[in-house]
Amino acid sequence: MQPSNAFEADAEYGRSRGVRRRGSRPSQSGSDRAPFEVTIDSQNEPVLRAPDRGVSYASNADMDHASVVMYRTLSTASALDLAAKIKKERKPVADDSGDHANQIRNISIHKVDKDAVFGKYDTSLDGLTSKQVEALAANGKINMITPVKSNFLRKLLGYVFGGFNSLMWVAMILCIISYEPLGEPNPSIFNIGVAFVLFVVIVVSTLFYASVDYKSSQVMKSIKTLVSDTAVVTRDGVKMEVDAKSLKPGDIVHLSLGQRVPADIRLVEVSPDLRIDRSLLTGESDPIPATVAMTDENPLETHNLALSSTFVVQGSGVGVVFAIGDDTVIGRIFHLSTKQTDDSTVLQREINKVTICISIIAITFFGVAMMTWGLYTNKQHAGFATLSQAIVNSIGCLTSIVPQGLPVCVALALTIVARIMAARKVLVKNLSIVESAGCMSVLCSDKTGTLTEGHMFVQGLGFIDKTYNDLKSIAKTPIVDLMTRIAYLCNDASFDESQPGTGADRPINGNSTDVAIFKFAVTHTDYGKVDAEYTRVFNIPFNSKSKWMMTVCRCEATGELELYIKGAPDVLASFMTKTIDSAGNAQPLDPAARQHINEMQEAWSRKGQRVLMAGYKKLTMKTFAAGDADFTKKFVSDNLKDICFVGLVGICDPPRADVPGAVRKMRGAGVRIAMVTGDFRLTAEAISRQIGIITSSVVDDLPQMRARKDLYARVSRLTFEQMKPSDDEPVKALVLTGNDVIELEPQDWNVICTEYPEVVFARTTPEQKMLIVEEFKRRGDNIVGVTGDGVNDAPALKTSDIGMAMGAGSDVAKEAAQIVLLNNDFASILVAIENGRLVFENLKKVSLYVMPGGSYTEMMGVITNVFLGMQIPLTSYQQVIFCILHDVTMSISLMFEKPESDLMKQKPRNVRTSRLVDWKFLFQIYCFIGLMTWLSCFGMFFLYWRWQGFGFYDLMLVFDNWKEEYKGHTLEDLNAKLAVSQSIFYVTMTIMQFGNILATRNRRMSMWHSNPFWGPRRNKALLIVMAIHLIICVLNVYISTAPGVNNIFRFGYVPYQFWLLPIPLAVGVLLADETRKYIVRNYPDSFIARMAW
């Protein structure tokens, strides 16, 4: 005869097999009924609720309705309401994310019995027929999550025409046209040479961008592993193994130990010990006991559904497939998470703005130059330049203003920093997200496993007359022996028998709480002796609704039965009527004793510990024969009273050793850390204090916050952008629960984001976490980072500006995140923040380096040619080669610069007001470094012509007078001298960049305190690139003067004096900037300091 329920099955198993400690652990769960009424619900499971009377062992302020110290139950239905609220408040977008949320909410298959399930899918335990499978396959649906499609053509066009490449294409085409047909009848080979160089630039940058993007796209491919490869099914009455992709709704699937659930399945048969690990889906580490009957209205909470991508960790079962592929819960959550936000990062948006701005300026200058030629120069000085020459010269407006090397430098910089972070176990999926981490102003962090070690252990034992806060000093007393026996026998953890070894150090299987208690028990008792003396004959496992676990064991020596129970203090307290002292003497549990227990439990909770209560009772019955559900109901009703309080167990999940230091550094860097956890309020607050998230002595709750009308009045006068904590105000702390979050109004969020630098959100769901992220993003120009590890965290990770998944987290969480912390270490976030800030600082230095020479000085040369009629001082080839080879080579070294000493003492960059290029930055370029550079280059240019007998006014406003016999020189002689002067201009600009790069590598520090050649801020790359920079210049000058080549690239021989004269000018740039830095450091209120970039 088959047992009718899990209780009967467990009792039958114990009777027939004589199982002692290692007996099967059945599963029960219940629904809410009348206070303290022990009933069997419609699913034949025991239900118990605390009464209205009695003593509560947690203060009213610390209880949030159905919250308990130890355990958490996700309220997904309410959470989906919040997610829907967020969607309504956002701007409309063309996606179906709301439909995905509704489809998850509307799952109802768990609410009907198994006969109705069979009827709905026209199936039975014999499975689908071959014809049914063939008919279902006709709809084309397969059991596979469809990856997000990427538009290859769009990507290709982005590689080829993205950034400044579009301008380079325009310039290259114009150069070709200038050769033919506009160059007829005497086309210049020089035009083709410039076009060739521009084409090489386009090809190299395209290949580089494509390779970087390809490497990034290969980082995460794990989504393909979310569906099991094979499945065992029954079809046509035959049990067989099939490809999991071929599963169809109605298939009968057999689940077994170690298997990944291949689809969403409604369970119709389960073994008593079937456990399913949903950690990948929910982030919760405790496996849930599976049942046939519904245990919760919520489809994500009920135990009679086995959802795709979860794991069978114990037992076996049979179920009916009700959803496959994209229709599964994990498929819908995945697609919901992939459609939350714009993929562009802070840095990408910043670069796009700079690109558009510079492109507009370049095109404008090009247009003005051509209009000047057409309306004035060609009419007044017809011989000055042909149309072909005018186009090529005007191309200088494109190539001179555009820092062609900047995009390449950006990509190289991000690649370098990403590799540095990878070495620190921080994996960056999207390179440009690195810089966003440096802008992060708010971090919403998990607690368990992120801020804490994630390894629980028993910290203390509390008895009615003795407390042990250090287990090393525990005494062998009767009460301790009883407590260790309860911890060992009333426990669903067990040794991993598949692993070799003996003794208490063997691996242990079970949920984290049971493992901690089990490890304590086997360490402090002779568990082999306990196994021999006691046999477990009845067991009710813990579930999140009853919040206790009960076992009945027989003492083999006396034949007596003993009931052991452990669970949440606030639930079990009212069952306790007596207690036992250290000597084993029983006594009544009077109000004073209850108060003592209450204070002990609350004190431990404030230390961040989870607290369990343990009790026992000797049963009067001598035999135990479990029967049907009615027997179980009667047994629980008769015996769940007059329990003897044994003691409290304090379980600790300690903070990671490096977290307090990391939190302190982050707060010093202006990053606001908000803990968002599912744990109990007191525990969350205690851990927050231990690690420094909360430092205020006074902590407000929601009613106290709402009572502070002055805060609401002050915030009401602010704009959304101004809603951020002020350093001038005293630090205030706030702790809210998930129930509080549901009640919050917009004005409440305004106060939270503005007035409370220290915030903890306890007992929250992942969807509430998404709401918290949205509200922080909406105010104060915040860049919000989020940590998460479960599938349900994916929407929040995607919604955030910087999603950070734990390396041990779910595949979907890692897919949704931009950064993966491979070592699950909170301190690694500090690495991301520091390197993100360093990226922006170094990119700003790169921009400042490339623009004075490769942009500003070249532009001034083009302006003198187009508008002042002077021969162009730098050819188009020299302009392009300087921007690409020289600028890129030298700027690479800036990306290896170490952070300046005050980098992590500054507040996060405000992405709305602090830009890569701002007016202070432009002042440094155009009125300081760039001004000295172009004046020096023109000075050397005119000095050479002075040596050749030409004065300043002999070169200005020449226009079409530059011809045979001008100043007594042949045209060939004039052009030869021009080639030399252009080469001198090029050489001078090359040498001036030495002074520029040494000045630019520090914003505030003196070079003498940050020596690039030795010491802590040594930059090995700088010496190397300076040598390469000079070698490129020498090769260009002397190889290009060889016969034949000279006609293409137009270089001239540079006298040695002009290699030496620019050196003191470069030193002058460095000394001038050192003087500026000295004023900035010592006179912060001066005009120079206020103008500092």
PDB file of C-alpha atoms in Angstrom, residues 77-180:
ATOM      1  CA  ALA A  77       3.429  38.988  -6.205  1.00  0.00           C
ATOM      2  CA  SER A  78       3.884  42.265  -4.346  1.00  0.00           C
ATOM      3  CA  ALA A  79       7.255  42.680  -5.959  1.00  0.00           C
ATOM      4  CA  LEU A  80       5.797  42.367  -9.430  1.00  0.00           C
ATOM      5  CA  ASP A  81       3.339  45.104  -8.482  1.00  0.00           C
ATOM      6  CA  LEU A  82       6.328  47.299  -7.677  1.00  0.00           C
ATOM      7  CA  ALA A  83       8.013  46.416 -10.934  1.00  0.00           C
ATOM      8  CA  ALA A  84       4.835  47.344 -12.780  1.00  0.00           C
ATOM      9  CA  LYS A  85       4.758  50.644 -10.904  1.00  0.00           C
ATOM     10  CA  ILE A  86       8.279  51.377 -12.073  1.00  0.00           C
ATOM     11  CA  LYS A  87       7.330  50.616 -15.663  1.00  0.00           C
ATOM     12  CA  LYS A  88       4.397  53.051 -15.493  1.00  0.00           C
ATOM     13  CA  GLU A  89       6.576  55.856 -14.172  1.00  0.00           C
ATOM     14  CA  ARG A  90       9.178  55.377 -16.884  1.00  0.00           C
ATOM     15  CA  LYS A  91       9.024  56.775 -20.371  1.00  0.00           C
ATOM     16  CA  PRO A  92       7.223  54.350 -22.689  1.00  0.00           C
ATOM     17  CA  VAL A  93       9.504  51.890 -24.438  1.00  0.00           C
ATOM     18  CA  ALA A  94       8.804  49.354 -27.107  1.00  0.00           C
ATOM     19  CA  ASP A  95       9.295  46.108 -25.228  1.00  0.00           C
ATOM     20  CA  ASP A  96       7.251  43.320 -23.718  1.00  0.00           C
ATOM     21  CA  SER A  97       8.792  43.273 -20.261  1.00  0.00           C
ATOM     22  CA  GLY A  98       5.440  44.004 -18.629  1.00  0.00           C
ATOM     23  CA  ASP A  99       3.969  40.996 -20.428  1.00  0.00           C
ATOM     24  CA  HIS A 100       6.769  38.787 -19.092  1.00  0.00           C
ATOM     25  CA  ALA A 101       6.035  39.919 -15.518  1.00  0.00           C
ATOM     26  CA  ASN A 102       2.310  39.312 -15.939  1.00  0.00           C
ATOM     27  CA  GLN A 103       2.881  35.867 -17.405  1.00  0.00           C
ATOM     28  CA  ILE A 104       4.948  34.889 -14.354  1.00  0.00           C
ATOM     29  CA  ARG A 105       2.277  36.274 -12.047  1.00  0.00           C
ATOM     30  CA  ASN A 106      -0.528  34.430 -13.870  1.00  0.00           C
ATOM     31  CA  ILE A 107       0.957  30.942 -13.540  1.00  0.00           C
ATOM     32  CA  SER A 108      -1.814  28.849 -11.978  1.00  0.00           C
ATOM     33  CA  ILE A 109      -0.907  25.248 -12.764  1.00  0.00           C
ATOM     34  CA  HIS A 110       0.204  24.714  -9.164  1.00  0.00           C
ATOM     35  CA  LYS A 111      -3.285  25.418  -7.858  1.00  0.00           C
ATOM     36  CA  VAL A 112      -5.017  22.408  -9.463  1.00  0.00           C
ATOM     37  CA  ASP A 113      -4.690  18.724  -8.614  1.00  0.00           C
ATOM     38  CA  LYS A 114      -2.673  16.343 -10.721  1.00  0.00           C
ATOM     39  CA  ASP A 115      -5.730  14.901 -12.529  1.00  0.00           C
ATOM     40  CA  ALA A 116      -6.584  18.392 -13.748  1.00  0.00           C
ATOM     41  CA  VAL A 117      -2.974  18.818 -14.867  1.00  0.00           C
ATOM     42  CA  PHE A 118      -3.181  15.625 -16.911  1.00  0.00           C
ATOM     43  CA  GLY A 119      -6.456  16.794 -18.422  1.00  0.00           C
ATOM     44  CA  LYS A 120      -5.144  20.244 -19.339  1.00  0.00           C
ATOM     45  CA  TYR A 121      -2.210  18.848 -21.302  1.00  0.00           C
ATOM     46  CA  ASP A 122      -3.983  15.723 -22.578  1.00  0.00           C
ATOM     47  CA  THR A 123      -1.381  13.452 -21.024  1.00  0.00           C
ATOM     48  CA  SER A 124      -0.979  10.759 -18.360  1.00  0.00           C
ATOM     49  CA  LEU A 125       1.804   8.953 -16.540  1.00  0.00           C
ATOM     50  CA  ASP A 126       2.337   7.023 -19.796  1.00  0.00           C
ATOM     51  CA  GLY A 127       3.395  10.321 -21.368  1.00  0.00           C
ATOM     52  CA  LEU A 128       2.641  11.929 -24.691  1.00  0.00           C
ATOM     53  CA  THR A 129       2.207   9.830 -27.793  1.00  0.00           C
ATOM     54  CA  SER A 130       4.502  10.159 -30.788  1.00  0.00           C
ATOM     55  CA  LYS A 131       1.710  11.845 -32.744  1.00  0.00           C
ATOM     56  CA  GLN A 132       1.165  14.378 -29.982  1.00  0.00           C
ATOM     57  CA  VAL A 133       4.874  15.209 -29.897  1.00  0.00           C
ATOM     58  CA  GLU A 134       4.925  15.574 -33.680  1.00  0.00           C
ATOM     59  CA  ALA A 135       1.889  17.888 -33.583  1.00  0.00           C
ATOM     60  CA  LEU A 136       3.366  20.030 -30.830  1.00  0.00           C
ATOM     61  CA  ALA A 137       6.654  20.287 -32.724  1.00  0.00           C
ATOM     62  CA  ALA A 138       4.824  21.865 -35.650  1.00  0.00           C
ATOM     63  CA  ASN A 139       4.582  25.202 -33.812  1.00  0.00           C
ATOM     64  CA  GLY A 140       8.370  25.553 -34.031  1.00  0.00           C
ATOM     65  CA  LYS A 141       8.939  26.166 -30.319  1.00  0.00           C
ATOM     66  CA  ILE A 142      11.942  24.452 -28.796  1.00  0.00           C
ATOM     67  CA  ASN A 143      13.070  24.200 -25.195  1.00  0.00           C
ATOM     68  CA  MET A 144      15.872  26.757 -25.405  1.00  0.00           C
ATOM     69  CA  ILE A 145      16.184  30.332 -24.191  1.00  0.00           C
ATOM     70  CA  THR A 146      16.636  32.538 -27.231  1.00  0.00           C
ATOM     71  CA  PRO A 147      19.760  34.667 -26.850  1.00  0.00           C
ATOM     72  CA  VAL A 148      19.432  38.366 -27.545  1.00  0.00           C
ATOM     73  CA  LYS A 149      20.059  38.940 -31.223  1.00  0.00           C
ATOM     74  CA  SER A 150      22.813  41.296 -32.217  1.00  0.00           C
ATOM     75  CA  ASN A 151      22.588  43.326 -35.395  1.00  0.00           C
ATOM     76  CA  PHE A 152      25.780  42.357 -37.240  1.00  0.00           C
ATOM     77  CA  LEU A 153      25.281  44.920 -40.015  1.00  0.00           C
ATOM     78  CA  ARG A 154      24.769  47.689 -37.473  1.00  0.00           C
ATOM     79  CA  LYS A 155      27.908  46.632 -35.627  1.00  0.00           C
ATOM     80  CA  LEU A 156      29.903  46.498 -38.866  1.00  0.00           C
ATOM     81  CA  LEU A 157      28.771  49.977 -39.864  1.00  0.00           C
ATOM     82  CA  GLY A 158      29.685  51.173 -36.400  1.00  0.00           C
ATOM     83  CA  TYR A 159      33.197  49.763 -36.728  1.00  0.00           C
ATOM     84  CA  VAL A 160      33.741  51.274 -40.170  1.00  0.00           C
ATOM     85  CA  PHE A 161      32.021  54.642 -39.802  1.00  0.00           C
ATOM     86  CA  GLY A 162      31.884  55.111 -36.035  1.00  0.00           C
ATOM     87  CA  GLY A 163      33.693  57.820 -34.089  1.00  0.00           C
ATOM     88  CA  PHE A 164      35.933  59.998 -36.229  1.00  0.00           C
ATOM     89  CA  ASN A 165      36.118  57.385 -39.001  1.00  0.00           C
ATOM     90  CA  SER A 166      33.263  59.066 -40.853  1.00  0.00           C
ATOM     91  CA  LEU A 167      35.321  62.256 -41.160  1.00  0.00           C
ATOM     92  CA  MET A 168      38.342  60.238 -42.262  1.00  0.00           C
ATOM     93  CA  TRP A 169      36.233  58.677 -45.047  1.00  0.00           C
ATOM     94  CA  VAL A 170      35.180  62.119 -46.206  1.00  0.00           C
ATOM     95  CA  ALA A 171      38.774  63.336 -46.160  1.00  0.00           C
ATOM     96  CA  MET A 172      40.044  60.250 -48.016  1.00  0.00           C
ATOM     97  CA  ILE A 173      37.394  60.522 -50.755  1.00  0.00           C
ATOM     98  CA  LEU A 174      38.149  64.220 -51.199  1.00  0.00           C
ATOM     99  CA  CYS A 175      41.875  63.440 -51.540  1.00  0.00           C
ATOM    100  CA  ILE A 176      41.134  60.866 -54.253  1.00  0.00           C
ATOM    101  CA  ILE A 177      38.842  63.288 -56.087  1.00  0.00           C
ATOM    102  CA  SER A 178      41.539  65.944 -55.809  1.00  0.00           C
ATOM    103  CA  TYR A 179      43.910  63.607 -57.636  1.00  0.00           C
ATOM    104  CA  GLU A 180      41.422  62.710 -60.353  1.00  0.00           C
TER     105      GLU A 180
END
